[in-house]
mmCIF file of C-alpha atoms and ligand atoms in Angstrom:
data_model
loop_
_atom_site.group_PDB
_atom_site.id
_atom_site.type_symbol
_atom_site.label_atom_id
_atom_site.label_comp_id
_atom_site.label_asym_id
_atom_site.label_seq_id
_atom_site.Cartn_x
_atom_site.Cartn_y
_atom_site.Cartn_z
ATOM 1 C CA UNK A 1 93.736 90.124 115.982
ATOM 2 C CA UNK A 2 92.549 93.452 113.978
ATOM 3 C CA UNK A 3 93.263 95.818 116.881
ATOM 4 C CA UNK A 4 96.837 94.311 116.949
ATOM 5 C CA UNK A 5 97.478 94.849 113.533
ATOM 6 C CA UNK A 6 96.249 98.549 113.163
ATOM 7 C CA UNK A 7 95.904 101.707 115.111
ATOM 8 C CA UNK A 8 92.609 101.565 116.929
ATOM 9 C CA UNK A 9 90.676 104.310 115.223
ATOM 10 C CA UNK A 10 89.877 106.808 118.596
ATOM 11 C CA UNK A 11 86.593 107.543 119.290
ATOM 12 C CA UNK A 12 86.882 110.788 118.906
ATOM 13 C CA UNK A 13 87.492 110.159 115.089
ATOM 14 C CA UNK A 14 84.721 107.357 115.166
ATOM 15 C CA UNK A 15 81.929 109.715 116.645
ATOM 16 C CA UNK A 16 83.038 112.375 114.123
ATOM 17 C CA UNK A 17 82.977 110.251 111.338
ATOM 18 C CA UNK A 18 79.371 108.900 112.619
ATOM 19 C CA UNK A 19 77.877 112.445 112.972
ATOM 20 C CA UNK A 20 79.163 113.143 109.799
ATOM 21 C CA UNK A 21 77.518 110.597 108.258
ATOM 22 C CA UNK A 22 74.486 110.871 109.722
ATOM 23 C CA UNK A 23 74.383 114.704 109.072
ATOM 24 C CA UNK A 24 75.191 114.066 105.518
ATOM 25 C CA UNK A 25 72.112 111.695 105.294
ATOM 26 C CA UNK A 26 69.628 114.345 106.534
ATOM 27 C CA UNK A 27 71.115 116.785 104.335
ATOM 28 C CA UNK A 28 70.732 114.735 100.938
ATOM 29 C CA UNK A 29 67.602 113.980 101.688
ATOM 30 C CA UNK A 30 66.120 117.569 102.484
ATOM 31 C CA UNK A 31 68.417 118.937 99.202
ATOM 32 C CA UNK A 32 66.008 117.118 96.289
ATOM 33 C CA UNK A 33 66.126 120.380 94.451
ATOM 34 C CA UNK A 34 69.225 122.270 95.284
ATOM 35 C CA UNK A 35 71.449 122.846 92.258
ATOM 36 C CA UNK A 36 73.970 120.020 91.759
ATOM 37 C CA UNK A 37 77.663 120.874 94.173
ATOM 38 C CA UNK A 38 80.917 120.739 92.187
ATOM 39 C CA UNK A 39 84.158 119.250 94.178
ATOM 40 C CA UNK A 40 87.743 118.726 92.609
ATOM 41 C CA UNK A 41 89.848 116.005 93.674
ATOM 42 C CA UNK A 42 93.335 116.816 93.229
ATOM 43 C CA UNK A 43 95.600 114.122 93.892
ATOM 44 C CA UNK A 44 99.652 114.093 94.101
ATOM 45 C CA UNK A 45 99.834 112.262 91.111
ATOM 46 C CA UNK A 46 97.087 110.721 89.529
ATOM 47 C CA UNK A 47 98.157 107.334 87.922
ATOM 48 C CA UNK A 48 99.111 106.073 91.618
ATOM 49 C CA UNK A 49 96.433 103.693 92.936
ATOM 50 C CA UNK A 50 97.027 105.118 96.227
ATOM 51 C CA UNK A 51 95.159 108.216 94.953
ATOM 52 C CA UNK A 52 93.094 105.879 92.146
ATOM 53 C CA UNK A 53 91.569 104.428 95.681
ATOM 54 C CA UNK A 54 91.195 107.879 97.378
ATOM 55 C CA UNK A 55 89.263 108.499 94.014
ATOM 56 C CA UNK A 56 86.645 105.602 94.672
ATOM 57 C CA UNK A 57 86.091 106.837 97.849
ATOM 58 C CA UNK A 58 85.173 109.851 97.041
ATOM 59 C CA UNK A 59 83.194 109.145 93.916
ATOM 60 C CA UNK A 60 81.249 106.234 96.137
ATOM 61 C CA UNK A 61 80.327 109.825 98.603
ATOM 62 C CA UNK A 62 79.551 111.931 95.859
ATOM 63 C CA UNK A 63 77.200 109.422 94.252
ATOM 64 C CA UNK A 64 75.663 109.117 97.741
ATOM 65 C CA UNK A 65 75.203 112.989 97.952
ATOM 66 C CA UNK A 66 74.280 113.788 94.391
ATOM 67 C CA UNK A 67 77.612 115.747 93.820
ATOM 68 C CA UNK A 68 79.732 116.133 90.615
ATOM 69 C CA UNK A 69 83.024 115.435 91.125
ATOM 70 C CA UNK A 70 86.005 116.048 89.179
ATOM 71 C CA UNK A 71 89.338 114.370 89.735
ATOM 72 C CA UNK A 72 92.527 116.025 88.041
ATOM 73 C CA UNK A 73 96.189 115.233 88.586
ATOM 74 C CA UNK A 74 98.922 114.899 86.703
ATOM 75 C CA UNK A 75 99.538 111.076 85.631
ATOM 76 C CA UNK A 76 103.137 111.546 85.200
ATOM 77 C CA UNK A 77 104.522 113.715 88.016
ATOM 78 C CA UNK A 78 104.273 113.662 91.663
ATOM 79 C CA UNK A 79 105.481 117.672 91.686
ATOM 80 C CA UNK A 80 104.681 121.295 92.939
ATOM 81 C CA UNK A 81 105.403 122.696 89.319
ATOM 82 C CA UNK A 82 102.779 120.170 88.321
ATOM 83 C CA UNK A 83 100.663 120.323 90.444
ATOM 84 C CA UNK A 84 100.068 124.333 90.837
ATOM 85 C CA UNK A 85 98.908 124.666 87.450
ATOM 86 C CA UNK A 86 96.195 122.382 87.754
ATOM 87 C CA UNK A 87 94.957 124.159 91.373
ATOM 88 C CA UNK A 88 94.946 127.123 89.530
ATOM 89 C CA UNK A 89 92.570 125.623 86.711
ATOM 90 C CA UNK A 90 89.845 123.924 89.353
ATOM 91 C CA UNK A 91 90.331 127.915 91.303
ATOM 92 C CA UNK A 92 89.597 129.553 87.934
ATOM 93 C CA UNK A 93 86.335 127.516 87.688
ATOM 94 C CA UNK A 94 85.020 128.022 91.185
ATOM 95 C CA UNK A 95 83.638 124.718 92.177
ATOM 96 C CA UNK A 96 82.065 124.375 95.843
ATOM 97 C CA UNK A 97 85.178 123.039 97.143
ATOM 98 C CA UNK A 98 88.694 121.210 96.586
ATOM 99 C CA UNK A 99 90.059 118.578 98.175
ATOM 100 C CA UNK A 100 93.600 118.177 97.433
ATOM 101 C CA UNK A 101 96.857 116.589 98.431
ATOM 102 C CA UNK A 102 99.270 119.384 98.405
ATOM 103 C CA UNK A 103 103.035 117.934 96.859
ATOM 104 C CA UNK A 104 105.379 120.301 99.081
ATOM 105 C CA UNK A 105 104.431 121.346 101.980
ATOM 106 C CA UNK A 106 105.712 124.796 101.391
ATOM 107 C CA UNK A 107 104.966 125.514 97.802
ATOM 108 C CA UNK A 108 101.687 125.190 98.026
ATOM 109 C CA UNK A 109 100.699 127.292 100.761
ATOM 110 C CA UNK A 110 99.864 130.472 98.342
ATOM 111 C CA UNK A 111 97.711 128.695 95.991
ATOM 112 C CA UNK A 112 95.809 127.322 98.372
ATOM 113 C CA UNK A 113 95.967 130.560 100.129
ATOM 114 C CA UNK A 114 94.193 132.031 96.644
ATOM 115 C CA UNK A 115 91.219 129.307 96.610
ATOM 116 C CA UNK A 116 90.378 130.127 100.172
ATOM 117 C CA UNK A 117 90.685 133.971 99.227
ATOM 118 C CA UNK A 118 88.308 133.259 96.334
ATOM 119 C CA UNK A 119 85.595 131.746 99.382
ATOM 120 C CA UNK A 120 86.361 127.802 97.844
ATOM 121 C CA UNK A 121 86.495 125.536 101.008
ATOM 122 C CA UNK A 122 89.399 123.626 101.318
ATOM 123 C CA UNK A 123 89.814 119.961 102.790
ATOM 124 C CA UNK A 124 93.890 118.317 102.317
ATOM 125 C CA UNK A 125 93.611 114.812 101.877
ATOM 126 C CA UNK A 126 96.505 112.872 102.504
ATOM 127 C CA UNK A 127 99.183 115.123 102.518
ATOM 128 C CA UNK A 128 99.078 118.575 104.425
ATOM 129 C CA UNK A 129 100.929 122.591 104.225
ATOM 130 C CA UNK A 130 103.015 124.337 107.115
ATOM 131 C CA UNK A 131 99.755 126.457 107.656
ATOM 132 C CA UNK A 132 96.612 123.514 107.699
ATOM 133 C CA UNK A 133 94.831 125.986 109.933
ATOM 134 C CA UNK A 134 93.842 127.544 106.362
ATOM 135 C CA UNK A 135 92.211 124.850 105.001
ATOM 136 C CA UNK A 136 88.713 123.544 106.314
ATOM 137 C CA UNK A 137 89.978 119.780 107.910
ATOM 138 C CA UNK A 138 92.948 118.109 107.200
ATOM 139 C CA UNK A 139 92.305 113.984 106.361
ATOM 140 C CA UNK A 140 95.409 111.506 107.207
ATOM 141 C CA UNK A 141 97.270 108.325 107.795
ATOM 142 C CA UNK A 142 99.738 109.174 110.853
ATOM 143 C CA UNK A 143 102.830 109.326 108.851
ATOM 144 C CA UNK A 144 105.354 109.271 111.982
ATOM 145 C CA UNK A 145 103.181 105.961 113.393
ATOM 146 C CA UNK A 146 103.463 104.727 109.998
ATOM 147 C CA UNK A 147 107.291 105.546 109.814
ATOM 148 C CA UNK A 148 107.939 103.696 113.287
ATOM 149 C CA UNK A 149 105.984 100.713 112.089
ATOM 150 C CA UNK A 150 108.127 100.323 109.373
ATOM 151 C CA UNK A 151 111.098 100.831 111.653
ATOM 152 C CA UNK A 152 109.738 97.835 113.873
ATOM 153 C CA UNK A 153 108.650 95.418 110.805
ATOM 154 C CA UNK A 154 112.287 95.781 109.391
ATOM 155 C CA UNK A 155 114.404 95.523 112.395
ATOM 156 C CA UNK A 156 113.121 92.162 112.913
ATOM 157 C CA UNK A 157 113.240 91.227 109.420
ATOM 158 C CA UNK A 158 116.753 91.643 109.119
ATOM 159 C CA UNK A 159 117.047 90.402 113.007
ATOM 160 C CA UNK A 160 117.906 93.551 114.362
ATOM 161 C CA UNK A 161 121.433 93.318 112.965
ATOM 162 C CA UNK A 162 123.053 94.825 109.966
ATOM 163 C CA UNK A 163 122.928 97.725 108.033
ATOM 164 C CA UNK A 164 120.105 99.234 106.490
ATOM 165 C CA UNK A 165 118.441 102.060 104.153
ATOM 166 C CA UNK A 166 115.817 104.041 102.572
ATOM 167 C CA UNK A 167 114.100 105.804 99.740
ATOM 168 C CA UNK A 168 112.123 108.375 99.391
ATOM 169 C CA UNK A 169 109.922 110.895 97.302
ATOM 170 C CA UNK A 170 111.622 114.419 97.845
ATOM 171 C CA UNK A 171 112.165 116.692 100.946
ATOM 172 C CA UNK A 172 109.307 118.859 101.622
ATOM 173 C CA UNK A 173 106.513 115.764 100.683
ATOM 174 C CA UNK A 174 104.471 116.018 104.251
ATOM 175 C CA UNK A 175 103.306 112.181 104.581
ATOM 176 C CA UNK A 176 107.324 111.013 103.813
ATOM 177 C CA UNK A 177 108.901 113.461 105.952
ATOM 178 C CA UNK A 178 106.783 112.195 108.781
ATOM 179 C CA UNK A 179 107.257 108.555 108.411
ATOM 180 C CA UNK A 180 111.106 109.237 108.183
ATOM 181 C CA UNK A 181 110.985 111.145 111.145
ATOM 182 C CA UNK A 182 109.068 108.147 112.545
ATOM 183 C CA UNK A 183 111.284 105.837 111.192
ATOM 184 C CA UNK A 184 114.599 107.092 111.810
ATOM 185 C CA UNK A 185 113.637 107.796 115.210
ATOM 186 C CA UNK A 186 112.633 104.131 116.419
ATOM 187 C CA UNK A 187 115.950 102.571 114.351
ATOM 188 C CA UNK A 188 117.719 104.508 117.011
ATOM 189 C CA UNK A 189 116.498 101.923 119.376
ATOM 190 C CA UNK A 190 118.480 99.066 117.909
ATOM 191 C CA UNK A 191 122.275 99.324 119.273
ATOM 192 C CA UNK A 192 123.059 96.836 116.395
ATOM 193 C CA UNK A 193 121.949 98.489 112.984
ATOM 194 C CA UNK A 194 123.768 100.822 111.080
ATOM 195 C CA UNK A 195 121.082 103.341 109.109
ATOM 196 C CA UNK A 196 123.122 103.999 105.637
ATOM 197 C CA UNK A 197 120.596 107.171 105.279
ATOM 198 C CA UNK A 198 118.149 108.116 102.860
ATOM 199 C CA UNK A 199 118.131 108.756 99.481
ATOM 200 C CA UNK A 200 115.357 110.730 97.045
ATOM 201 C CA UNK A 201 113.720 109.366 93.759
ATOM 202 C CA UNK A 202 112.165 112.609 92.853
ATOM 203 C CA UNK A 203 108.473 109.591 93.020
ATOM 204 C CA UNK A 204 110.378 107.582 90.038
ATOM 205 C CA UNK A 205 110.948 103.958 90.467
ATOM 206 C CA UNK A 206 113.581 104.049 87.663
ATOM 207 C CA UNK A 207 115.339 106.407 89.656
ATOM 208 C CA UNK A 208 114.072 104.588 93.333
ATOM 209 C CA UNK A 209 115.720 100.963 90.767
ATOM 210 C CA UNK A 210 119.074 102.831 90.231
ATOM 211 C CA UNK A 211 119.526 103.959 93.251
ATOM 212 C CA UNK A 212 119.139 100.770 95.210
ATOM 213 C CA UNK A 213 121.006 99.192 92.527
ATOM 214 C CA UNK A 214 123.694 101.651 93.479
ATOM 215 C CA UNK A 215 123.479 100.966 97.455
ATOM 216 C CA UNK A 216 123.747 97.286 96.767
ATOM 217 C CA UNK A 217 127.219 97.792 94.696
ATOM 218 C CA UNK A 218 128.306 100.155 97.904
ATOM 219 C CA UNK A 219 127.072 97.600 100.611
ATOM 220 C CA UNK A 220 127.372 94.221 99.483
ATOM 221 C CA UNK A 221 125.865 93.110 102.836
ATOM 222 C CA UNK A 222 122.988 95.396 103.024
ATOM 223 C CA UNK A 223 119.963 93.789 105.070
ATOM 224 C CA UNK A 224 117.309 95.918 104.426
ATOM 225 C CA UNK A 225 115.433 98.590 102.986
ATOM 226 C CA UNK A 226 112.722 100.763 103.997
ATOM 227 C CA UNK A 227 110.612 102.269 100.986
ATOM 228 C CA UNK A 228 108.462 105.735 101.774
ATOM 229 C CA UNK A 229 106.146 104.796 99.006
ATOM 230 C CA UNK A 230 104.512 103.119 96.172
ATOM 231 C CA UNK A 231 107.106 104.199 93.599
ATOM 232 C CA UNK A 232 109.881 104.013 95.418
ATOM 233 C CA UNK A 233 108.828 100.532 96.475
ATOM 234 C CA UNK A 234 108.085 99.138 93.308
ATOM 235 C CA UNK A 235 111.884 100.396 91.993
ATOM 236 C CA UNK A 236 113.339 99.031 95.284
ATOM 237 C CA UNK A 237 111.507 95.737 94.774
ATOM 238 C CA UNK A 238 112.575 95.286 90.674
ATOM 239 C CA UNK A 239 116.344 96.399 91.521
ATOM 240 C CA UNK A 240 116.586 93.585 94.702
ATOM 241 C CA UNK A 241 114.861 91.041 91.991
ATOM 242 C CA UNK A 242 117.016 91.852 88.682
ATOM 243 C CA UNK A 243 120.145 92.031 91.443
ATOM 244 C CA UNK A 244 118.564 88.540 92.300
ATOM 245 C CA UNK A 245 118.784 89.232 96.133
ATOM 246 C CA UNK A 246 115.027 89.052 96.490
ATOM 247 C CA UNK A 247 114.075 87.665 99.785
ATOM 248 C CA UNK A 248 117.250 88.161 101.074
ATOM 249 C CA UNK A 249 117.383 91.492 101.355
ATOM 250 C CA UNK A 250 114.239 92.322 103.544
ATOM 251 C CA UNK A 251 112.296 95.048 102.351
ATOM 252 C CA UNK A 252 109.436 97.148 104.511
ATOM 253 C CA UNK A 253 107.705 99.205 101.953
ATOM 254 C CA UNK A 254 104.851 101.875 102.794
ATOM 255 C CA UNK A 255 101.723 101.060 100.837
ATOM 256 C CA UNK A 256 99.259 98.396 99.320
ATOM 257 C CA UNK A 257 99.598 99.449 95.333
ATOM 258 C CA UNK A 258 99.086 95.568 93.354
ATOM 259 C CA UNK A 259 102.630 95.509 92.479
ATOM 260 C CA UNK A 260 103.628 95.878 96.092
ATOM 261 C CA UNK A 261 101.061 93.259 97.372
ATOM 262 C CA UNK A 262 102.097 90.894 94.660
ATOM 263 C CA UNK A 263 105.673 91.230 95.758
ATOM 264 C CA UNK A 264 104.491 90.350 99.159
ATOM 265 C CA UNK A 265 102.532 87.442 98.532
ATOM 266 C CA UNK A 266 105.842 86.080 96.710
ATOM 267 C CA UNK A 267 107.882 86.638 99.351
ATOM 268 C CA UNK A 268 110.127 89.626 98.174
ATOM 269 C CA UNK A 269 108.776 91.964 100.355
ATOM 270 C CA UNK A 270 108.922 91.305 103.994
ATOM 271 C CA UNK A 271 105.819 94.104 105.382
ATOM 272 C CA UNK A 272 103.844 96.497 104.093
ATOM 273 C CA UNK A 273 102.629 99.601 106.123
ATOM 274 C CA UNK A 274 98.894 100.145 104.076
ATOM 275 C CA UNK A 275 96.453 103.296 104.446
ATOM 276 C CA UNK A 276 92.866 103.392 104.072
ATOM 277 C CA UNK A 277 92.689 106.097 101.275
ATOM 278 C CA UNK A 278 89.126 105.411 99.776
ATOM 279 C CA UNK A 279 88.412 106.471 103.548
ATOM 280 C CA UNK A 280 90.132 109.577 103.291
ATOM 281 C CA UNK A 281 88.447 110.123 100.077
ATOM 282 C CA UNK A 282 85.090 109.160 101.376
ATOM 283 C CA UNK A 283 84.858 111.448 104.069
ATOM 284 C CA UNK A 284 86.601 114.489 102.464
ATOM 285 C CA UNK A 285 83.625 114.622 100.678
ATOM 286 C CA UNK A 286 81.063 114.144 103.009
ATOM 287 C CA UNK A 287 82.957 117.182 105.740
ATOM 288 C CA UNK A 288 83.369 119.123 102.350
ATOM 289 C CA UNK A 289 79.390 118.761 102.159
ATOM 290 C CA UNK A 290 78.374 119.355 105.383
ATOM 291 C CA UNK A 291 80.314 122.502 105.138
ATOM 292 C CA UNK A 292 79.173 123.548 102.285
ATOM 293 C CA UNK A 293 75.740 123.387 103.264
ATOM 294 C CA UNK A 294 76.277 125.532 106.886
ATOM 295 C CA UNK A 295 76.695 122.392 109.314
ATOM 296 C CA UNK A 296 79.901 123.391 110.621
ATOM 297 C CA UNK A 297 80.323 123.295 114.196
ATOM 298 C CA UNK A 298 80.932 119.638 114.328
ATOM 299 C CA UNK A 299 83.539 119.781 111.747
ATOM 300 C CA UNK A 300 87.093 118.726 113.363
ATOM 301 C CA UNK A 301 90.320 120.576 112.631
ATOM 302 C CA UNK A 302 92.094 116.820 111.755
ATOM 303 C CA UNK A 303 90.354 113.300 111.030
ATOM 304 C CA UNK A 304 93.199 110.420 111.475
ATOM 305 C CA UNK A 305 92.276 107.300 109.243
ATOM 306 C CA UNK A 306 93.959 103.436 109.500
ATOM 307 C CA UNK A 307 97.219 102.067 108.422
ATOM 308 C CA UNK A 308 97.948 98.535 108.968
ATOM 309 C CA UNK A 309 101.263 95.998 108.659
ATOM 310 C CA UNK A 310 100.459 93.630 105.719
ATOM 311 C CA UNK A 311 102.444 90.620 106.094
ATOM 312 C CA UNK A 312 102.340 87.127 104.021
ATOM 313 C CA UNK A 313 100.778 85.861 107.174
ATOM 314 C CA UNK A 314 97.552 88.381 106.893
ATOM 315 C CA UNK A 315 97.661 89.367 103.653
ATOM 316 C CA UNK A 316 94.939 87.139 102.745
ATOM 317 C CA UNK A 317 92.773 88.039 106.012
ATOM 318 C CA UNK A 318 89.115 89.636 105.804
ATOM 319 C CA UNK A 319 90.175 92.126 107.807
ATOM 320 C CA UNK A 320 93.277 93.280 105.591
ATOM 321 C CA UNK A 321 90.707 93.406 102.313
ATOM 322 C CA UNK A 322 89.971 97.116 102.958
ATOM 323 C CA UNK A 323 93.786 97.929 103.124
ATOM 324 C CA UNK A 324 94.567 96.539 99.746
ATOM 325 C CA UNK A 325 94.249 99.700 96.858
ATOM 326 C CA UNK A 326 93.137 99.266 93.318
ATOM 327 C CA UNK A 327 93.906 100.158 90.349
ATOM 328 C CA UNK A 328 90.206 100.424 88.974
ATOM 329 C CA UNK A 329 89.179 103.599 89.158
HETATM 330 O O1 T6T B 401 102.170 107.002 100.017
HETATM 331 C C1 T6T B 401 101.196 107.616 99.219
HETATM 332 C C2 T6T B 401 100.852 108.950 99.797
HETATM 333 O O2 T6T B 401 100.454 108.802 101.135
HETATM 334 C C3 T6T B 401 102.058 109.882 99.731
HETATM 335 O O3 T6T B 401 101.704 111.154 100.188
HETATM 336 C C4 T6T B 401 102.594 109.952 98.331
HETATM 337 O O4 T6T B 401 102.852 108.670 97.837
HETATM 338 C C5 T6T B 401 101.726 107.788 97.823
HETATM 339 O O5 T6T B 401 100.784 108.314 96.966
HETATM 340 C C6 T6T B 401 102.062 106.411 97.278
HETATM 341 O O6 T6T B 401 102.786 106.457 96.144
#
């Protein structure tokens, strides 16, 4: 039932993730007196339990490998403006590497382009830059899989009729643009839904709440939405409950943050497309060590990790535990 629910990992991602292990093993053991390695985390925004999860991950590796690491983000803002400032701070303090999710695609090509100048491997978790080549590995979700998931889950919510919507972060956010790209793509397929477009919350769910609020004054018979992420979900969810069309309007949302999950379990929420971030966490630490420490040839250019459709039906299901984020960090 697993392999229907989720992409099967490939192989190619399975062996690398083995080897990488297993390197990483050899190499704690034989480093019992090396000084102690110093990675930054750097998340989009750091109060999201999509990135609190990546966080566990990576702290789980780093206890494993006997490195310090340091996770900064901003708690309020999911932003370039943000973000930069605190890239520049972990730079200025030259730890043995960053992992970080870069918040425009675009904008933060030159200040990542300064770390690797200043000899600090890189490794992009979760989100990616026009020019990846630069950093060591990027570590992903596929966004456009995720996007045409979504697409699927909500056509047949709404039973492939009606007209339908969705929110969104900002332009330029790698991971959304891809799943609307996936998303808009596969609604194409159904002759008998009207796609309202897409509208941007700048990662507010006030502003993700007034917006739907908004589309369901303009379309009073509005089936469904599709949510890019956590905060956008959680504003589409409150606005369809305080509008009290929860349940009836179908909602697909990307993510497993508590709120979202909750929503699901009661019903609000129709499907959830999850990610496996403590994985990407995990193992951007452990390729960020190997490198570090010279094993580099088996070091791939991209690792793809898991996303699965949550559903009330397998919410509760051992193998949906590992899809579910936290908010303990
Ligand atoms: O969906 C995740 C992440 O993949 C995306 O890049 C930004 O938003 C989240 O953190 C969830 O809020």
């Amino acid at each position: 039932m697993f392999s229907r629910l989720t992409r099967p990992i490939t192989v190619l991602a399975l062996a690398a993730l083995l080897a990488s292990t297993a390197a990483v093993s050899q190499l704690s053991a034989g480093r019992a007196h090396a000084k102690t390695l110093t990675f930054y985390l750097i998340p989009g925004i750091s109060s999201d339990a999509f990135y609190i999860t990546m966080h566990v991950g990576a702290k789980a590796a780093a206890k494993q490998l006997g490195v310090n690491l340091v996770f900064q983000g901003d708690p309020n803002a999911f932003s370039a403006p943000t973000q930069i400032p605190i890239l520049n701070a972990a730079i200025a303090r030259h730890p043995d590497a960053i992992l970080i999710a870069p918040t425009d695609k675009q904008a933060l090509i030159a200040p990542i382009q300064r770390a690797v100048a200043a000899h600090i491997p890189v490794i992009l978790v979760d989100t990616t830059i026009n020019t990846p080549n630069i950093a060591v590995t990027t570590i992903s979700s596929d966004n456009v899989a995720g996007g045409k998931k979504a697409a699927i889950a909500l056509a047949g919510a709404v039973g492939f009729k009606g007209t339908v919507a969705a929110l969104s972060v900002q332009p330029g956010v790698s991971t959304t643009d891809q799943r609307k790209q996936g998303f808009e793509a596969q609604l194409k397929h159904y002759k008998n839904i009207k796609y309202a477009g897409i509208q941007f919350d700048n990662d507010s769910a006030t502003k993700a709440a007034s917006l739907t609020s908004a589309l369901l004054a303009r379309y009073p018979d509005l089936a469904g939405i599709f949510a890019l992420n956590t905060n956008s979900g959680i504003g589409v969810t409150n606005a369809a409950k305080t509008s009290g069309k929860a349940g009836k309007i179908k909602l697909v949302e990307f993510d497993a943050e508590p709120v979202e999950v909750q929503a699901l379990r009661q019903g609000t929420i129709s499907a959830l497309v999850a990610q496996d971030p403590y994985t990407i966490g995990n193992l951007g630490v452990k390729v960020a060590f190997n490198y570090v420490n010279g094993h580099r040839s088996g070091i791939k250019k991209h690792y793809g990790t898991q996303e699965a459709i949550i559903t009330k039906a397998n919410v509760g299901t051992a193998a949906i535990k590992r899809f579910l984020y936290t908010r303990n960090g």
